[in-house]
């Protein structure tokens, strides 16, 4: 035997894929204790069919799967492949140059075997290896302590090793299997004898029943003869019956005409309803447009409100600034008034001083006039009294000296008068300037007061606008709050429905178990194509009728083929999770509508075929037709009863509120539980929310 290589994936300590080649000669695997040398021998023993976890140094078979470390997650399966060279045809039944035996184990406990990547049985692998003298019990694999065990074993145990070495282990296994088959055959023979005895005991009663059957046949033939004669008699005497039938046909034709008229009226009413629906759609679109416009208007009003608020803030700051300027102007006006009063008092004093100076100047002028008059009189007296002049030369000199002093005083007074007049003029000019400035400040204050009044009025208008906008915004905020409350409630409902859908609430335990396992197990997820409740969609008004049609099948699991269904059922058996009904797409038999069903669509109250009132993927068409095929949906119980009786219960009929007319003639109906879980409506409710 030429053993080429071994490939390990996830087996014990081999987390990554490892390949160990065995070339010509001796191949040794060395390493310290605990490095995994014995795991290679365990892998070979495991592929050869070892079923004992204890022999593989574990407590359960899942212990051979890599269980993970602190830095690496555990794996969900392990796989080991042994590759042999078959050029010398050591495996005579396999026409391949290279033979690969593979075993694969999942954490669910399921084992798979492959020969050259094709599914096989463990028995096939064991039989092929027995032909070469290889098995898991013999000398093929000698583990720790195996040599001493062989040497100290009993002769019976050594015999199995020798039998394997000479290649008779396969024959011995076949002999044991044949012996077991013979034992089962003996048991079957005993059972057949018991059955034969029981049948012989029943022969006499059966013979009596046979006599009765023969008598029944004879009487049946006689009855048939009499029925034929009766039919012939009725045929010959059926004119009156024909007349009655023709009369009934005439009545039916009249009813058909009436029904045609009613159909025309119904079509007109349908068209009117369609028109109303179209108008309602237009109205809804108009409302949507108005809603969008209101939202945009609200956004614009929000922007305008913000702009007005900014303007109000600006005007308030301007008012504050103008009020500060008015206060400053009033303060300055008060200061100017005080300054004017001081200047007016100073002007009064100056005017008093000018009056005194003018009075004194008048006195001086009067004195000067008297002096000049005296001089003139003196000159006249000089002509007449030259002698007296000569006599009074000293007195004249004194007078001239007084005149010079008075003229000097006069010039000084004139200069003071001129300065005083200039000072009065300057004060008058300053007074005029102050008056003009006061008038200007007064006009400016008046303008500022008018501007402030205008700003106050504008602020009042803006405050009214803001109050109006705030009222509108308050209403909109109230509506937004109400909408937010509604949204919060809808969000809560959405989370509730989503949790119900994610947790598969409402499904029976076995279906829930499969759907939950499909989230983590790839094999189950690959085989479960869906549940009937999830692959169908329909309008809310048909949900009760469709769910009634489906009945318990609403929780049936859809698979691709019977093999996938078998795998899921085996999984439920292993995990003791209950029972489930599977619908394989490839093997389920669809039920299609008949000509009678199509004719029944024209009857009063008929709505449509159940299979045409649901939406589904084309992949599930066979399943849907199997469940809903040849089923008619009608509006109420009365019309359903009439149609069922007219067509002799040849197809199922279901009303919108869940009454069922079965093909067996049975009628099912009544009230429905208000809190019953409607699995078909789950997705619709989530979409509506």
Coordinates of C-alpha atoms in Angstrom, one line a residue, residues 82-346:
X82 CA -6.1 10.3 3.5
X83 CA -4.6 10.0 -0.1
X84 CA -3.5 6.5 -1.4
X85 CA -1.8 5.6 -4.7
X86 CA -4.0 3.2 -6.6
X87 CA -1.8 2.7 -9.7
X88 CA -1.3 -1.0 -8.6
X89 CA -5.1 -1.4 -8.2
X90 CA -4.9 -2.1 -4.4
X91 CA -8.5 -0.9 -4.4
X92 CA -9.9 -3.1 -7.2
X93 CA -13.4 -1.7 -7.2
X94 CA -12.1 1.9 -7.8
X95 CA -11.0 2.8 -11.3
X96 CA -8.8 5.8 -10.2
X97 CA -5.1 6.4 -10.1
X98 CA -5.4 8.1 -6.8
X99 CA -8.0 7.4 -4.0
X100 CA -8.9 9.9 -1.3
X101 CA -10.9 8.9 1.8
X102 CA -12.3 12.0 3.7
X103 CA -14.3 12.3 6.9
X104 CA -15.9 15.6 8.0
X105 CA -17.6 16.3 11.4
X106 CA -19.7 19.3 12.4
X107 CA -20.4 20.6 15.9
X108 CA -24.0 19.5 15.5
X109 CA -22.7 15.9 15.7
X110 CA -23.3 15.0 12.0
X111 CA -20.5 13.1 10.2
X112 CA -20.0 12.9 6.5
X113 CA -17.8 10.5 4.5
X114 CA -16.4 11.0 1.0
X115 CA -14.5 8.8 -1.5
X116 CA -12.7 11.1 -4.0
X117 CA -14.9 14.0 -2.9
X118 CA -18.1 12.1 -3.5
X119 CA -20.5 11.2 -0.6
X120 CA -20.2 7.7 0.6
X121 CA -21.0 5.5 3.6
X122 CA -18.6 4.5 6.3
X123 CA -19.3 0.8 5.4
X124 CA -18.0 1.5 1.9
X125 CA -14.7 2.9 3.2
X126 CA -14.3 0.0 5.8
X127 CA -14.9 -2.6 3.1
X128 CA -12.3 -1.1 0.7
X129 CA -9.7 -0.9 3.5
X130 CA -10.4 -4.5 4.6
X131 CA -9.5 -5.7 1.1
X132 CA -6.0 -4.2 1.8
X133 CA -5.7 -5.5 5.3
X134 CA -6.3 -2.2 7.0
X135 CA -8.6 -1.3 9.9
X136 CA -8.8 0.8 13.0
X137 CA -8.5 -2.2 15.4
X138 CA -5.5 -4.0 13.9
X139 CA -1.8 -3.4 13.6
X140 CA -2.3 -0.6 11.0
X141 CA -2.0 2.0 13.7
X142 CA 0.1 1.3 16.8
X143 CA -0.3 4.0 19.3
X144 CA 1.3 4.5 22.8
X145 CA 1.3 1.2 24.7
X146 CA -0.1 -0.7 21.7
X147 CA 3.0 -2.9 21.4
X148 CA 2.8 -4.1 25.0
X149 CA -0.9 -4.6 24.6
X150 CA -0.4 -6.8 21.5
X151 CA 2.3 -8.9 23.2
X152 CA 0.2 -9.3 26.4
X153 CA -3.1 -9.8 24.6
X154 CA -5.0 -13.1 24.6
X155 CA -4.8 -15.5 21.6
X156 CA -8.3 -14.5 20.5
X157 CA -7.2 -10.9 20.3
X158 CA -4.0 -11.7 18.4
X159 CA -6.1 -13.8 16.0
X160 CA -8.0 -10.6 14.9
X161 CA -4.7 -9.0 14.1
X162 CA -3.5 -12.0 12.0
X163 CA -6.9 -12.2 10.2
X164 CA -6.5 -8.5 9.3
X165 CA -2.9 -9.1 8.1
X166 CA -3.9 -12.0 5.8
X167 CA -6.9 -10.0 4.5
X168 CA -9.8 -12.1 5.8
X169 CA -11.2 -9.4 8.1
X170 CA -13.5 -8.3 5.3
X171 CA -14.7 -11.9 4.8
X172 CA -15.2 -12.3 8.5
X173 CA -17.2 -9.0 8.7
X174 CA -19.3 -10.2 5.8
X175 CA -19.9 -13.5 7.6
X176 CA -21.0 -11.7 10.7
X177 CA -23.3 -9.5 8.6
X178 CA -24.7 -12.6 6.9
X179 CA -25.3 -14.2 10.2
X180 CA -27.2 -11.2 11.4
X181 CA -29.3 -11.2 8.2
X182 CA -30.0 -15.0 8.7
X183 CA -31.2 -14.2 12.3
X184 CA -33.4 -11.4 10.9
X185 CA -34.7 -13.8 8.2
X186 CA -35.5 -16.4 10.9
X187 CA -37.4 -13.8 12.8
X188 CA -39.3 -12.8 9.6
X189 CA -40.1 -16.5 9.0
X190 CA -41.6 -16.8 12.5
X191 CA -43.6 -13.7 11.9
X192 CA -44.8 -15.0 8.5
X193 CA -45.9 -18.2 10.1
X194 CA -47.8 -16.2 12.7
X195 CA -49.4 -14.1 10.0
X196 CA -50.3 -17.3 7.9
X197 CA -51.9 -18.9 11.0
X198 CA -53.9 -15.7 11.6
X199 CA -55.0 -15.6 7.9
X200 CA -56.0 -19.3 8.0
X201 CA -58.1 -18.5 11.1
X202 CA -59.8 -15.7 9.1
X203 CA -60.5 -17.9 6.0
X204 CA -63.9 -19.2 7.1
X205 CA -65.3 -15.7 8.0
X206 CA -63.9 -14.5 4.7
X207 CA -65.6 -17.3 2.8
X208 CA -68.9 -16.3 4.2
X209 CA -68.2 -12.7 3.3
X210 CA -67.3 -13.8 -0.2
X211 CA -70.7 -15.6 -0.5
X212 CA -72.3 -12.3 0.6
X213 CA -70.2 -10.4 -2.0
X214 CA -71.3 -12.8 -4.8
X215 CA -74.9 -12.4 -3.8
X216 CA -74.4 -8.6 -3.7
X217 CA -72.9 -8.8 -7.2
X218 CA -75.9 -10.7 -8.5
X219 CA -78.3 -8.3 -6.9
X220 CA -76.3 -5.4 -8.3
X221 CA -76.5 -6.9 -11.8
X222 CA -80.3 -7.2 -11.3
X223 CA -80.5 -3.7 -10.0
X224 CA -78.5 -2.4 -12.9
X225 CA -80.9 -4.2 -15.3
X226 CA -83.9 -2.6 -13.6
X227 CA -82.3 0.8 -13.6
X228 CA -81.6 0.5 -17.4
X229 CA -85.3 -0.4 -17.9
X230 CA -86.3 2.5 -15.7
X231 CA -84.1 4.9 -17.7
X232 CA -85.5 3.7 -21.0
X233 CA -89.0 4.1 -19.6
X234 CA -88.2 7.6 -18.4
X235 CA -86.6 8.4 -21.8
X236 CA -89.7 7.3 -23.7
X237 CA -92.0 9.2 -21.3
X238 CA -89.8 12.3 -20.8
X239 CA -91.7 14.8 -22.9
X240 CA -93.3 16.3 -19.9
X241 CA -90.0 16.3 -18.1
X242 CA -88.4 17.9 -21.1
X243 CA -91.1 20.6 -21.1
X244 CA -90.4 21.3 -17.5
X245 CA -86.7 21.4 -18.1
X246 CA -87.2 23.8 -21.1
X247 CA -89.4 25.9 -18.9
X248 CA -86.6 25.9 -16.3
X249 CA -84.0 26.7 -18.9
X250 CA -86.2 29.6 -20.0
X251 CA -86.4 30.9 -16.5
X252 CA -82.6 30.5 -16.1
X253 CA -82.1 32.5 -19.3
X254 CA -84.3 35.2 -17.9
X255 CA -82.2 35.1 -14.8
X256 CA -79.0 35.3 -16.9
X257 CA -80.4 38.4 -18.6
X258 CA -81.2 39.9 -15.2
X259 CA -77.7 39.0 -14.0
X260 CA -76.2 40.5 -17.1
X261 CA -78.1 43.8 -16.4
X262 CA -76.8 43.6 -12.8
X263 CA -73.3 42.9 -14.2
X264 CA -73.6 46.1 -16.3
X265 CA -74.8 48.1 -13.3
X266 CA -71.9 46.6 -11.3
X267 CA -69.4 47.5 -14.0
X268 CA -70.8 51.0 -14.0
X269 CA -70.6 51.2 -10.3
X270 CA -67.0 49.8 -10.5
X271 CA -66.1 52.5 -13.0
X272 CA -67.6 55.1 -10.7
X273 CA -65.7 53.7 -7.8
X274 CA -62.5 53.7 -9.9
X275 CA -63.2 57.3 -10.8
X276 CA -63.7 58.1 -7.1
X277 CA -60.5 56.3 -6.3
X278 CA -58.7 58.3 -9.0
X279 CA -60.2 61.5 -7.6
X280 CA -59.1 60.4 -4.1
X281 CA -55.6 59.7 -5.4
X282 CA -55.6 63.2 -6.9
X283 CA -56.8 64.6 -3.6
X284 CA -54.1 62.7 -1.8
X285 CA -51.5 64.0 -4.2
X286 CA -52.9 67.6 -3.7
X287 CA -52.7 67.1 0.1
X288 CA -49.2 65.8 -0.2
X289 CA -48.3 68.9 -2.3
X290 CA -49.9 71.1 0.3
X291 CA -48.1 69.3 3.0
X292 CA -44.8 69.9 1.2
X293 CA -45.7 73.5 0.6
X294 CA -46.6 73.9 4.3
X295 CA -43.3 72.4 5.3
X296 CA -41.5 74.7 3.0
X297 CA -43.6 77.7 4.2
X298 CA -42.8 76.7 7.8
X299 CA -39.1 76.6 6.9
X300 CA -39.4 80.0 5.3
X301 CA -41.3 81.4 8.2
X302 CA -38.7 79.9 10.5
X303 CA -36.0 81.8 8.5
X304 CA -38.1 85.0 8.5
X305 CA -38.6 84.7 12.3
X306 CA -34.8 84.3 12.8
X307 CA -34.3 87.4 10.5
X308 CA -36.9 89.4 12.4
X309 CA -35.4 88.4 15.7
X310 CA -32.0 89.6 14.4
X311 CA -33.6 92.8 13.2
X312 CA -35.3 93.3 16.6
X313 CA -32.0 92.7 18.4
X314 CA -30.4 95.3 16.0
X315 CA -33.2 97.9 16.5
X316 CA -33.1 97.3 20.3
X317 CA -29.4 98.1 20.3
X318 CA -30.0 101.1 18.0
X319 CA -32.7 102.3 20.4
X320 CA -30.4 101.9 23.3
X321 CA -27.7 103.8 21.4
X322 CA -30.1 106.6 20.5
X323 CA -31.4 106.8 24.0
X324 CA -27.8 107.1 25.2
X325 CA -27.2 109.9 22.6
X326 CA -30.5 111.6 23.6
X327 CA -29.4 111.5 27.3
X328 CA -26.0 112.8 26.3
X329 CA -27.6 115.6 24.2
X330 CA -30.0 116.5 27.0
X331 CA -27.0 116.6 29.4
X332 CA -25.1 118.8 26.9
X333 CA -28.2 121.0 26.5
X334 CA -28.4 121.4 30.2
X335 CA -24.7 122.3 30.3
X336 CA -25.2 124.8 27.4
X337 CA -28.3 126.3 29.2
X338 CA -26.2 126.8 32.3
X339 CA -23.4 128.3 30.2
X340 CA -25.9 130.6 28.5
X341 CA -27.3 131.8 31.8
X342 CA -23.7 132.5 33.0
X343 CA -23.0 134.4 29.8
X344 CA -26.2 136.3 30.1
X345 CA -25.3 137.3 33.6
X346 CA -21.8 138.3 32.4

